[in-house]
Coordinates of C-alpha atoms and ligand atoms in Angstrom, one line a residue:
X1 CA 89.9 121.3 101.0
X2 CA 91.2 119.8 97.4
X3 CA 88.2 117.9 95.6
X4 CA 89.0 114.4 94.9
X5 CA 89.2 112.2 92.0
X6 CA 88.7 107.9 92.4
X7 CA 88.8 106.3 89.3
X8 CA 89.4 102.7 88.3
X9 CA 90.3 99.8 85.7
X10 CA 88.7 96.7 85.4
X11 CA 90.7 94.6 87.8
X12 CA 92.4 91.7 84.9
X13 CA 92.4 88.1 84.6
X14 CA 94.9 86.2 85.5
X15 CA 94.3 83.4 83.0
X16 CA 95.2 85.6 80.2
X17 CA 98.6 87.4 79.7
X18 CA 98.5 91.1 79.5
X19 CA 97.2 92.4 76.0
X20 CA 96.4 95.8 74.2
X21 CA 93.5 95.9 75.4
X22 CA 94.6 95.6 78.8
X23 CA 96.8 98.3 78.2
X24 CA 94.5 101.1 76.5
X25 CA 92.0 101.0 79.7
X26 CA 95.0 101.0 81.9
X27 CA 96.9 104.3 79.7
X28 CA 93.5 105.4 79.1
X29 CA 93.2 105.8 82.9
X30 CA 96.4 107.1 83.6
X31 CA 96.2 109.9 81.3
X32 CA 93.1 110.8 83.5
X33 CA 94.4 110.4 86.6
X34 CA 97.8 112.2 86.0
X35 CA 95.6 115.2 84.3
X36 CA 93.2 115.9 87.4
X37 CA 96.4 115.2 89.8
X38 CA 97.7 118.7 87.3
X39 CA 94.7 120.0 87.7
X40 CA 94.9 120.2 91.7
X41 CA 93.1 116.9 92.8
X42 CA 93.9 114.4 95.6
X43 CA 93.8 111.3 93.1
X44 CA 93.0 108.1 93.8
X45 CA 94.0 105.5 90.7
X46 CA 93.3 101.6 91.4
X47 CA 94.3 98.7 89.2
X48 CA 94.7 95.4 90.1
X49 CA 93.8 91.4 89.0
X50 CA 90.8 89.5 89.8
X51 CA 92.6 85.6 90.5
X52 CA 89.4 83.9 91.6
X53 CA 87.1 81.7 89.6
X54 CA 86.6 78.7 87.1
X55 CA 88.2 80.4 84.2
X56 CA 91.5 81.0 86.6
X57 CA 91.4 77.7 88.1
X58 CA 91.1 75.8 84.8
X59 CA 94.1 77.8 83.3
X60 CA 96.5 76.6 86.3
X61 CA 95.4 72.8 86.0
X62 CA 96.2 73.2 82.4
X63 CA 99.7 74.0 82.8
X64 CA 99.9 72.3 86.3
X65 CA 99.7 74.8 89.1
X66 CA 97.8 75.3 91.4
X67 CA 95.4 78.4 90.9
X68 CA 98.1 80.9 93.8
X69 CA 100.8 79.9 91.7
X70 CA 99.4 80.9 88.1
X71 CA 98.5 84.1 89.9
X72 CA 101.4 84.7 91.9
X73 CA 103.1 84.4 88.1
X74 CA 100.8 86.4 85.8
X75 CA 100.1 89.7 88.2
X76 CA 104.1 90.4 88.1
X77 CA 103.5 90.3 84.0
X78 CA 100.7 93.0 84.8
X79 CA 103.1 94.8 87.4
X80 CA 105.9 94.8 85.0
X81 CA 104.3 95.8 82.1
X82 CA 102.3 98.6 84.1
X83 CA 106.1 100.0 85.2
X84 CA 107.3 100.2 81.7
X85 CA 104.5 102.4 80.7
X86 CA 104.8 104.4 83.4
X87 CA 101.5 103.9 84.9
X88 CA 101.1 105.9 88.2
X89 CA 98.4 103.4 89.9
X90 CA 98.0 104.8 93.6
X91 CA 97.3 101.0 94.6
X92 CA 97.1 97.5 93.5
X93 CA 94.2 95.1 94.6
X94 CA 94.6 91.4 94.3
X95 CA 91.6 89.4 94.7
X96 CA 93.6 87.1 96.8
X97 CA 94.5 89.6 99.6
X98 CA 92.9 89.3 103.0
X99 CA 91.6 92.7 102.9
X100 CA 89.4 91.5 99.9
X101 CA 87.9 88.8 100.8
X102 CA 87.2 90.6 104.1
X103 CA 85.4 93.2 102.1
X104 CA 83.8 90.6 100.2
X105 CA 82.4 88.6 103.3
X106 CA 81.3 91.7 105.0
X107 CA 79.1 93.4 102.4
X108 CA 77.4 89.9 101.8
X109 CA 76.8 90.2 105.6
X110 CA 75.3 93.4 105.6
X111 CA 73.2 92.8 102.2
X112 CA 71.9 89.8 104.0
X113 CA 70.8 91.4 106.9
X114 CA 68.8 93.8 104.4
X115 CA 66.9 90.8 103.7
X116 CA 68.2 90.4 99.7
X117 CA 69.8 87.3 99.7
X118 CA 67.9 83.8 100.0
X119 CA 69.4 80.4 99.1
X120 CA 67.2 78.7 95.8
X121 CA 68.3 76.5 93.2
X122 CA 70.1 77.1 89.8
X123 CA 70.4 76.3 86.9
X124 CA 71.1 78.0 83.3
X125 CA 73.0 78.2 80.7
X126 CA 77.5 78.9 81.5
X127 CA 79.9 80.2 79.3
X128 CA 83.4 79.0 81.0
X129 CA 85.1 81.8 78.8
X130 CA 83.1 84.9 79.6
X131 CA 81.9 83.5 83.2
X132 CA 78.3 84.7 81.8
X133 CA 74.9 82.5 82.7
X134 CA 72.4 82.9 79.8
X135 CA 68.9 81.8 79.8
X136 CA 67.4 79.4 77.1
X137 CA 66.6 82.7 75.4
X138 CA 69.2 84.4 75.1
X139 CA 71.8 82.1 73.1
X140 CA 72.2 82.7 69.8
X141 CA 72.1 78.8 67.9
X142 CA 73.1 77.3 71.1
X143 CA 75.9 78.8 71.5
X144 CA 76.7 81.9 73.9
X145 CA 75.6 85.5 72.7
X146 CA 79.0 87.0 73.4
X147 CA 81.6 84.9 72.2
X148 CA 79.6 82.4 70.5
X149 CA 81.6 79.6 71.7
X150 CA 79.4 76.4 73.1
X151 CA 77.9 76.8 76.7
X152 CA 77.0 74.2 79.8
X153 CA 74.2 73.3 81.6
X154 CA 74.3 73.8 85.3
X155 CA 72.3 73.1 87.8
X156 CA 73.4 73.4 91.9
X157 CA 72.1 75.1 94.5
X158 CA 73.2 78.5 95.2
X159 CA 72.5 81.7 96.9
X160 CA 70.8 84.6 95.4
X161 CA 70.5 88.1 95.3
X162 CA 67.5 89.7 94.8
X163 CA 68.4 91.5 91.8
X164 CA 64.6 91.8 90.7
X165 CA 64.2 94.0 93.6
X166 CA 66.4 96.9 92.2
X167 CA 64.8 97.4 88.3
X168 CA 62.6 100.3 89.4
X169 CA 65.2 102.1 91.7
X170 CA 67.8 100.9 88.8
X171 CA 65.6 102.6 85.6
X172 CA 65.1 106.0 88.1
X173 CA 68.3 105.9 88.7
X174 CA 69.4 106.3 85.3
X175 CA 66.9 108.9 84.7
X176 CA 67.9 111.1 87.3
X177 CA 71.7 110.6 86.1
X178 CA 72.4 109.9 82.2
X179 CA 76.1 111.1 83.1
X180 CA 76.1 107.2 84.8
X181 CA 76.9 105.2 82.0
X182 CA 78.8 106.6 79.1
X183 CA 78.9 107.0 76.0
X184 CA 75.0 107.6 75.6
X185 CA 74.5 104.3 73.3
X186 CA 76.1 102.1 76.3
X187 CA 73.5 104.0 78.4
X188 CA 70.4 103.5 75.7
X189 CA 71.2 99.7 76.0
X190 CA 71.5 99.3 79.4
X191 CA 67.8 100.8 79.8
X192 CA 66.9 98.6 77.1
X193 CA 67.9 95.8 79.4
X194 CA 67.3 96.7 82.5
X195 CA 63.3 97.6 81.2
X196 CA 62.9 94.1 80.4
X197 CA 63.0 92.7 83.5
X198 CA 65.3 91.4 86.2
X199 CA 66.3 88.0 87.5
X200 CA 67.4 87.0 90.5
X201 CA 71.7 86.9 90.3
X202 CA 72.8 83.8 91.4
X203 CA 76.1 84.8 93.7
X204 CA 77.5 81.3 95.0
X205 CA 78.6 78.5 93.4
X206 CA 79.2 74.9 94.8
X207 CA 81.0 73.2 91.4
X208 CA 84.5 74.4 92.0
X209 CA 86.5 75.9 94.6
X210 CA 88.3 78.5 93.6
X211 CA 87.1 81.7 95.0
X212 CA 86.3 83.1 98.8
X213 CA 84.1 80.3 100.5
X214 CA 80.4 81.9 101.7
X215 CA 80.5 82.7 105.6
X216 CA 78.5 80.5 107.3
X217 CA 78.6 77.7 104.8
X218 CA 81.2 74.7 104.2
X219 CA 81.0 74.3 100.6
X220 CA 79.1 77.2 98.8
X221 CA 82.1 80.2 97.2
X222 CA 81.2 83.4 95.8
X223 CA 80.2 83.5 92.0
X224 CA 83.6 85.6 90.4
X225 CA 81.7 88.4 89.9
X226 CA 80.2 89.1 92.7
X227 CA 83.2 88.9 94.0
X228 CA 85.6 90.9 91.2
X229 CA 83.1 94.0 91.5
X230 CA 83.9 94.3 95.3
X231 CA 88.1 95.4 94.8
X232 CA 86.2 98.9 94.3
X233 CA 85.7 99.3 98.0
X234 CA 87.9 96.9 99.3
X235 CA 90.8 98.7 98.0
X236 CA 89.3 101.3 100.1
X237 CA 89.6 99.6 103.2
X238 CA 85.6 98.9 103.5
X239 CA 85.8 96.2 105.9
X240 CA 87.7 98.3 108.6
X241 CA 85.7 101.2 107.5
X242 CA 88.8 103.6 107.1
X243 CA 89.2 106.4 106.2
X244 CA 90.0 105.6 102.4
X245 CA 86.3 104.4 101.9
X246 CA 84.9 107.9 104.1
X247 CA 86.9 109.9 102.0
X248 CA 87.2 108.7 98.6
X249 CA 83.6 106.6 97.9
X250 CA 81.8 107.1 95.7
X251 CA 84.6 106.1 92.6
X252 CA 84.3 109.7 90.0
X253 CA 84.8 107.3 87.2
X254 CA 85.2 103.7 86.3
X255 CA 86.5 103.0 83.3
X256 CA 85.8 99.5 81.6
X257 CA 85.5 97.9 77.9
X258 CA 82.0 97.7 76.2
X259 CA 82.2 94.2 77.1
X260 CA 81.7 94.5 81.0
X261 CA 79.0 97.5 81.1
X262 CA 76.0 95.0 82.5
X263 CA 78.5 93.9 85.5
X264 CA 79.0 97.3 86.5
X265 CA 75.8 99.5 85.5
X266 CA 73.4 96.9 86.5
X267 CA 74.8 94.2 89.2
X268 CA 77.3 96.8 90.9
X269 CA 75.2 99.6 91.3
X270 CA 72.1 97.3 92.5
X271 CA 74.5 95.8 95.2
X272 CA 75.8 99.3 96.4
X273 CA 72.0 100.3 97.0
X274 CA 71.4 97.1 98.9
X275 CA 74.0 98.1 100.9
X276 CA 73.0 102.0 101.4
X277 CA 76.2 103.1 99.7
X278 CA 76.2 105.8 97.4
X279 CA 76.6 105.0 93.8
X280 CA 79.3 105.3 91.1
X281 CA 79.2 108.6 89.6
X282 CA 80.4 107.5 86.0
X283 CA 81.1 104.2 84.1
X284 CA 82.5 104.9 81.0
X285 CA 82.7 102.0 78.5
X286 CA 85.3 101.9 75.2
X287 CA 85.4 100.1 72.4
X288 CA 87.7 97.3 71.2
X289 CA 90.6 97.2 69.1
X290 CA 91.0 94.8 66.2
X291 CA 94.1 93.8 64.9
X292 CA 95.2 95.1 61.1
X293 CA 91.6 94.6 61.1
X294 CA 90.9 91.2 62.8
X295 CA 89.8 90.0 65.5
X296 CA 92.7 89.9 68.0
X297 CA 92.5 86.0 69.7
X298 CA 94.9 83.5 70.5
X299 CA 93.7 80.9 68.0
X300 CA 94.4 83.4 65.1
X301 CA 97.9 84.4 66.9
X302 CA 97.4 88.3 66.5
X303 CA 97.2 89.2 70.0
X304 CA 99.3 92.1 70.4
X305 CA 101.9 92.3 73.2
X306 CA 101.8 95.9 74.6
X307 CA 105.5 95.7 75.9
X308 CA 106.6 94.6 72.8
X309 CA 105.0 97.9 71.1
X310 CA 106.4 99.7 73.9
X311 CA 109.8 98.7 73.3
X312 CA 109.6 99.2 69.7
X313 CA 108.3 102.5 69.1
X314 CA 108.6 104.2 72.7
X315 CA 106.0 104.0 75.3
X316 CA 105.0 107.7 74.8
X317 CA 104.5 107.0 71.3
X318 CA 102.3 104.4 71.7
X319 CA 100.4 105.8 74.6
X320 CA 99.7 109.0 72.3
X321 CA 98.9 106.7 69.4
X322 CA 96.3 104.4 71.4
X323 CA 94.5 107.6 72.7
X324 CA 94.8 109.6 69.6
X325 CA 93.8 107.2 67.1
X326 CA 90.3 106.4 67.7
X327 CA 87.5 108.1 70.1
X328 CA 87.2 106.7 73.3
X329 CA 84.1 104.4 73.5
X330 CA 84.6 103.3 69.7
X331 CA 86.1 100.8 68.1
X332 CA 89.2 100.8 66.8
X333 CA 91.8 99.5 64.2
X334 CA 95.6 98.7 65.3
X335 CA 98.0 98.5 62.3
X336 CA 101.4 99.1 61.4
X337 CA 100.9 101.2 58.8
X338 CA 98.6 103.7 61.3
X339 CA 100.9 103.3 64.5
X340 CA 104.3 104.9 62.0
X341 CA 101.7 107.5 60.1
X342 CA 101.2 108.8 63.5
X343 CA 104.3 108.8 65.0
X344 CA 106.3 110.5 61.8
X345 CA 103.0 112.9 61.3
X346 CA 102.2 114.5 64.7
X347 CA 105.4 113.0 66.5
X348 CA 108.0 113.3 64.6
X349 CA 107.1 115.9 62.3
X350 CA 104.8 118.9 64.1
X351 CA 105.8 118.5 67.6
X352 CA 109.5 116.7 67.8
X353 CA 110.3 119.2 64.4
X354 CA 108.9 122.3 66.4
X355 CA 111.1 121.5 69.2
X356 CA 114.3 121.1 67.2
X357 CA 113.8 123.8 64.8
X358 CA 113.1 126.4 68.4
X359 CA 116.3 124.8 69.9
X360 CA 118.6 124.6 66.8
X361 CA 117.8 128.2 65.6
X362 CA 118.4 129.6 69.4
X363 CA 121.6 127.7 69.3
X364 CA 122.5 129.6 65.6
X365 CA 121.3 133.1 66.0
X366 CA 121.7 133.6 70.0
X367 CA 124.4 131.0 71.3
X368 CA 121.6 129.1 73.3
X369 CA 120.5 131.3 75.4
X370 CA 117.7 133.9 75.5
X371 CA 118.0 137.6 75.5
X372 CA 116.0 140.7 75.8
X373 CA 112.6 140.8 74.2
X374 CA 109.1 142.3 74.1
X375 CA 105.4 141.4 73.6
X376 CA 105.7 141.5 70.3
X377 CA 102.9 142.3 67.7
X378 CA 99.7 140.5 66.8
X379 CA 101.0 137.3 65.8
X380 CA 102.5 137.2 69.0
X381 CA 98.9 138.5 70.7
X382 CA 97.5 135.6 69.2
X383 CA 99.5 133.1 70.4
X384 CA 99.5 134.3 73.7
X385 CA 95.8 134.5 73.6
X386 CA 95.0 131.1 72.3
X387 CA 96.8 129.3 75.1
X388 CA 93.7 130.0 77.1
X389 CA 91.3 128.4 74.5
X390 CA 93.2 125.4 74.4
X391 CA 93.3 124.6 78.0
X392 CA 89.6 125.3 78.0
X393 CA 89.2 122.9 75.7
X394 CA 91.7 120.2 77.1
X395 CA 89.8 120.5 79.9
X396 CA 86.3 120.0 78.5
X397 CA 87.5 117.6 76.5
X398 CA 89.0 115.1 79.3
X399 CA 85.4 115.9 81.6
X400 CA 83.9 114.0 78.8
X401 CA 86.8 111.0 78.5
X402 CA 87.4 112.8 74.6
X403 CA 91.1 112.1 74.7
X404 CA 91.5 112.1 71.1
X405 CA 89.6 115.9 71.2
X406 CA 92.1 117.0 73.7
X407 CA 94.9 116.1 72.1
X408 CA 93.5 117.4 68.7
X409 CA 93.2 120.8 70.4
X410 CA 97.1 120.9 71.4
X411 CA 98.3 119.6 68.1
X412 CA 96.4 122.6 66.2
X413 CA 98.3 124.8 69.1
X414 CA 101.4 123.2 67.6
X415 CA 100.7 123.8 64.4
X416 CA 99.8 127.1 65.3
X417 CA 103.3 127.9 66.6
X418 CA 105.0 126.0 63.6
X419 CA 102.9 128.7 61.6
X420 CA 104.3 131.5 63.3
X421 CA 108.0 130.2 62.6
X422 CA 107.2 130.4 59.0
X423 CA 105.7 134.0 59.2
X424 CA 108.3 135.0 61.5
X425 CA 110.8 133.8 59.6
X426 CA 113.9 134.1 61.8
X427 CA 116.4 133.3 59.2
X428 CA 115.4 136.5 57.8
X429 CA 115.6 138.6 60.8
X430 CA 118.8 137.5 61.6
X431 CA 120.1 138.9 58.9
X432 CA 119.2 142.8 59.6
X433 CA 120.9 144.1 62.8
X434 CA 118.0 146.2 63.3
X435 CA 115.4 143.3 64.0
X436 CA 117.9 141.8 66.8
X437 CA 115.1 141.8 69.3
X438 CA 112.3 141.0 67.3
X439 CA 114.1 138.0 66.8
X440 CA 114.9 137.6 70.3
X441 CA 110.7 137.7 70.9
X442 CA 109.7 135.2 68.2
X443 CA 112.3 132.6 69.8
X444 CA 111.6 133.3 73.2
X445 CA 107.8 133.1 72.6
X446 CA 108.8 129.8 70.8
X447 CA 110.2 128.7 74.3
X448 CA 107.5 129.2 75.9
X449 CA 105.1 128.2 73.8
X450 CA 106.3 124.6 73.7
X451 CA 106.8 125.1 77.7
X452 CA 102.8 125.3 77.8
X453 CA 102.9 122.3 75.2
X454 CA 104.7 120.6 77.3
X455 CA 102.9 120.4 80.5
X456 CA 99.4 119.8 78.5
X457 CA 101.2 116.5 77.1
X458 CA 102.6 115.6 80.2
X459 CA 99.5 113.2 81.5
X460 CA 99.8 111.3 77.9
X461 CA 103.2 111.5 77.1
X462 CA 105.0 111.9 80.8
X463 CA 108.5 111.2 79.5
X464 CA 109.0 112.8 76.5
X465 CA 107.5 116.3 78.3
X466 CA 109.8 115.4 80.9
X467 CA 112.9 115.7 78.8
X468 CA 111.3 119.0 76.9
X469 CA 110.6 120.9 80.2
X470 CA 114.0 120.4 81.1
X471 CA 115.9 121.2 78.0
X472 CA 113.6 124.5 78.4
X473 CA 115.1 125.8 81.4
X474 CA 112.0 124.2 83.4
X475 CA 113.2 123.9 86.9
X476 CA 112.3 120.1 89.1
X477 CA 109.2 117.7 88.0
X478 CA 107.1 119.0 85.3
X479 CA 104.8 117.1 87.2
X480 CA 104.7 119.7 90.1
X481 CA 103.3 122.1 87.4
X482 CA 99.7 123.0 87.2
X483 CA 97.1 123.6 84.3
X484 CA 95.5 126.0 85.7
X485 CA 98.8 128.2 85.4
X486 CA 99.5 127.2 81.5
X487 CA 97.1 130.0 80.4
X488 CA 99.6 132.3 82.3
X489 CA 102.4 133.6 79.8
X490 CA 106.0 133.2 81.0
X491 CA 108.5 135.9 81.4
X492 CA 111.5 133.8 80.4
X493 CA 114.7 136.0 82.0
X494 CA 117.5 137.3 80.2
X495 CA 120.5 135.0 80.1
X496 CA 117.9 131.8 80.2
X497 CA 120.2 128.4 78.6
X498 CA 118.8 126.5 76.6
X499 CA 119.4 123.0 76.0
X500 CA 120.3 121.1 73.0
X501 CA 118.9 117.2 72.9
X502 CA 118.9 114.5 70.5
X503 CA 115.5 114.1 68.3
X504 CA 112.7 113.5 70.5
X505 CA 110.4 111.3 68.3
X506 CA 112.8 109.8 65.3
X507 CA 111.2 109.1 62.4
X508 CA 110.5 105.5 61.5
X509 CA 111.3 103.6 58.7
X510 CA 108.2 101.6 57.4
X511 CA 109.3 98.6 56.5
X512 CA 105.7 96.7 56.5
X513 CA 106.5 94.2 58.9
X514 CA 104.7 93.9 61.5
Ligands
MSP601 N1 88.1 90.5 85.3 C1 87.1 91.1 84.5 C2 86.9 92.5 85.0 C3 86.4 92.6 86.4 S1 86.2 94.3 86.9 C4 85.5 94.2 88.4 C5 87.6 91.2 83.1 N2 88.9 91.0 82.9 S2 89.6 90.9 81.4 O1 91.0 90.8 81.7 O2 89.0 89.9 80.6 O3 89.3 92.2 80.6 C6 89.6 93.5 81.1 C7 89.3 94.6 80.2 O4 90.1 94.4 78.9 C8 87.9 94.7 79.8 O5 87.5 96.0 80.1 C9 87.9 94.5 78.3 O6 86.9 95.3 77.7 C10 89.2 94.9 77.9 N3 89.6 94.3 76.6 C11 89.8 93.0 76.3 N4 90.1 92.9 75.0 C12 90.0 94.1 74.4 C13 90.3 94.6 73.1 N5 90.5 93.8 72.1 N6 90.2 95.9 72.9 C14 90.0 96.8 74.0 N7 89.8 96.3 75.2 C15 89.7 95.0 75.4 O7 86.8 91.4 82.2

């Protein structure tokens, strides 16, 4: 039987259009999901919007519609911008589909029947903008510790779950598993948290109306969260206990921003063992980008549309640049400046130039097509045997989430085979009748060289390896093709055609705009 692989983005608000960040979990994820669906997997990917709560409902009476309609409007923004960077999501969960709030009202069943929920009275400290509740102690001057925007008073009765309950079984938990939270700080601060002591969550609310009402009550909804964490399962079919849940629970990874880690290493895994389900085997959290080295908000007007990007400078180019730029689970910088270094640098110069100098000199020495060669010498050992290191390491290197590291690995692999170009030096052999066939081997190790390249950057740049696989005689999907076989050399056959194509990463003028 194929292993699986279920992994997950945050599901997105609704009152907010689709941003950067958005986008790097979402590419982030992809690029993961594509790899291990390469690597011989039966992926799962889910992505979807959470359309409940106060935040939500206060956005749609601001522009005067009613909380469906804002919804119904903003996931097609998240729909359309997921299409246009080829995002290849097995499903999409709404918060607002029956099978959710089926979900939803089931597990609250069965955790009530395990005796951890009781109704009590509320009140703390709410940050509208974050949907956080903060005690007394933990503002910082009044104001909330996240954002640091004002905060409310509430006070309503509610019903609770008994979070308390779960720190020992929590804190063991993380013992026996330090893989849980990723990377290792998120993890050190979790503990940190978690060994101070748990309250009781408060899961209901009775002030607004916007979210899946409380079975068995006539005015009481379920707090957002509580809700939002449940499109994990209910994507899964919980509530008609299919065979999605039997099959793909636990998730292998979810992958959220530094922002969220509480909600899902401390609430969601406390829930799942109130329920007797089996846990989450990773949650990985990543940093946050600033903006040409702000912070990116609306009031400052920075925020930075990903289509717009997309459109601008390719959507493989900026799905390399987001991943390649800065180690997942630090922060990062966006800028102008560093988006175009990258793309004329690695894109433009090592791979797209190693591509057209391969085709180009095939086309001027052998008419386009291959002919008969050997195995070469050393330099050609080498590059045969190196192959096998760098799939090695690709591989290690995505285990851990260390996208940047992965494609490090391939670009030194490009650099390698530029390398070899320049020691070859075709434009020499050409010139001696003698070395015909040694110049047949460097070209045709060339070929396939960049054939291996190729499928390696297919899960982060699926396009533009795409378009390289075919102009290399590849035959169908380069998706069909499998890691596993990248260490194994081609034999390229006599006679192969080669195709010329137009430059596959153009350089870009920097103009300093923006
Ligand atoms: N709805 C919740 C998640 C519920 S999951 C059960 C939520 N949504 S969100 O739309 O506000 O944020 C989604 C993700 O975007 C978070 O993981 C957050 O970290 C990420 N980002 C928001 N701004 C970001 C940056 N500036 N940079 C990187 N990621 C950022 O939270």
């Amino acid at each position: 039987m194929q292993s699986k692989f279920y992994i997950t983005t945050p599901i997105y608000y609704v009152n907010d259009l689709p941003h950067i960040g958005h986008a790097y979990t979402t590419i982030a994820a992809d690029v993961l999901a594509r790899y291990k669906r390469m690597a011989g997997y039966t992926v799962f990917f889910l992505t979807g919007t959470d359309e409940h709560g106060l935040k939500v409902e206060q956005a749609a009476r601001d522009v005067g519609e009613t909380p469906l309609q804002l919804a119904n409007r903003v996931v097609k923004r998240f729909q359309t911008l997921w299409n246009e960077l080829n995002i290849s999501h097995d499903d999409f969960i709404r918060t607002t589909e029956p099978r959710h709030a089926e979900t939803v009202c089931r597990f609250f069943q069965k955790i009530e029947a395990n005796g951890d929920i009781y109704i009590g009275s509320y009140e703390d400290w709410y940050c509208v903008p974050c949907e956080s509740f903060w005690t007394e102690m933990q503002l910082e001057n009044g104001t909330c510790p996240d954002c640091h925007r004002p905060v409310e008073k509430v006070r309503e009765e509610s019903y609770f779950f008994r979070l308390s309950r779960y720190q020992e079984p929590l804190l063991a938990y993380y013992r026996e598993n330090p893989e849980f939270i990723q990377p290792a700080s998120r993890y050190n601060e979790i503990v940190n948290f978690v060994r101070q002591g748990l309250r009781d969550l408060s899961i209901s609310r009775t002030s607004f109306s916007w979210g899946i009402p409380v079975p068995g009550t006539s005015h009481h909804i379920f707090y957002v969260w509580f809700d939002a964490l449940l499109n994990y399962i209910s994507a899964l079919d919980y509530s008609t206990g299919g065979e999605r849940f039997t099959t793909l629970w636990p998730a292998d990874v979810h992958i959220i921003g530094k922002d969220i880690v509480r909600f899902h290493a401390v609430y969601w895994p406390a829930f799942l063992m109130s329920a007797g389900l089996p846990l989450p085997r990773k949650v990985f959290a990543h940093g946050w980008w600033t903006i040409e080295g702000k912070k990116m908000s609306k009031s400052l007007g920075n925020v930075v549309d990903p289509l717009y990007l997309s459109r601008q400078y390719g959507v493989d180019a900026l799905r390399y640049f987001l991943l390649r730029e800065v180690p997942f689970g630090l922060d990062g910088d966006y800028s102008h400046n560093a988006i175009i270094g990258r793309i004329n640098s690695d894109l433009a110069n090592d791979l797209g130039n190693l591509l057209s100098r391969t085709i180009g000199m095939l086309h001027k020495y052998h008419g386009g097509t291959l002919k008969e060669t050997s195995t070469g010498g050393g330099r050609e050992t080498m590059l045969r045997q190196h192959i096998a290191k760098v799939v090695k390491d690709v591989d290690a290197a995505l285990e851990e989430l260390a996208f940047h590291r992965a494609l490090f690995s391939i670009w030194e692999y490009i650099g390698m085979v530029n390398k070899y170009i320049d020691e070859s030096a075709p434009w020499i052999l050409v010139k001696d009748r003698t070395k015909e066939h040694e110049l047949a081997t460097v070209l045709a190790h060339c070929v396939v060289a960049l054939r291996k390249i190729a499928v390696l950057i297919a899960p982060f740049m699926p396009n533009s390896a795409q378009t390289m696989w075919q102009a290399l005689a590849g035959e169908g999907s380069i998706f069909e093709q499998k890691m596993q076989d990248v260490v194994l050399w081609d034999s390229m056959p006599q006679g192969t055609r080669i195709e010329k194509i137009p430059a596959l990463f153009p350089r870009i003028q920097n103009d300093g705009g923006v």
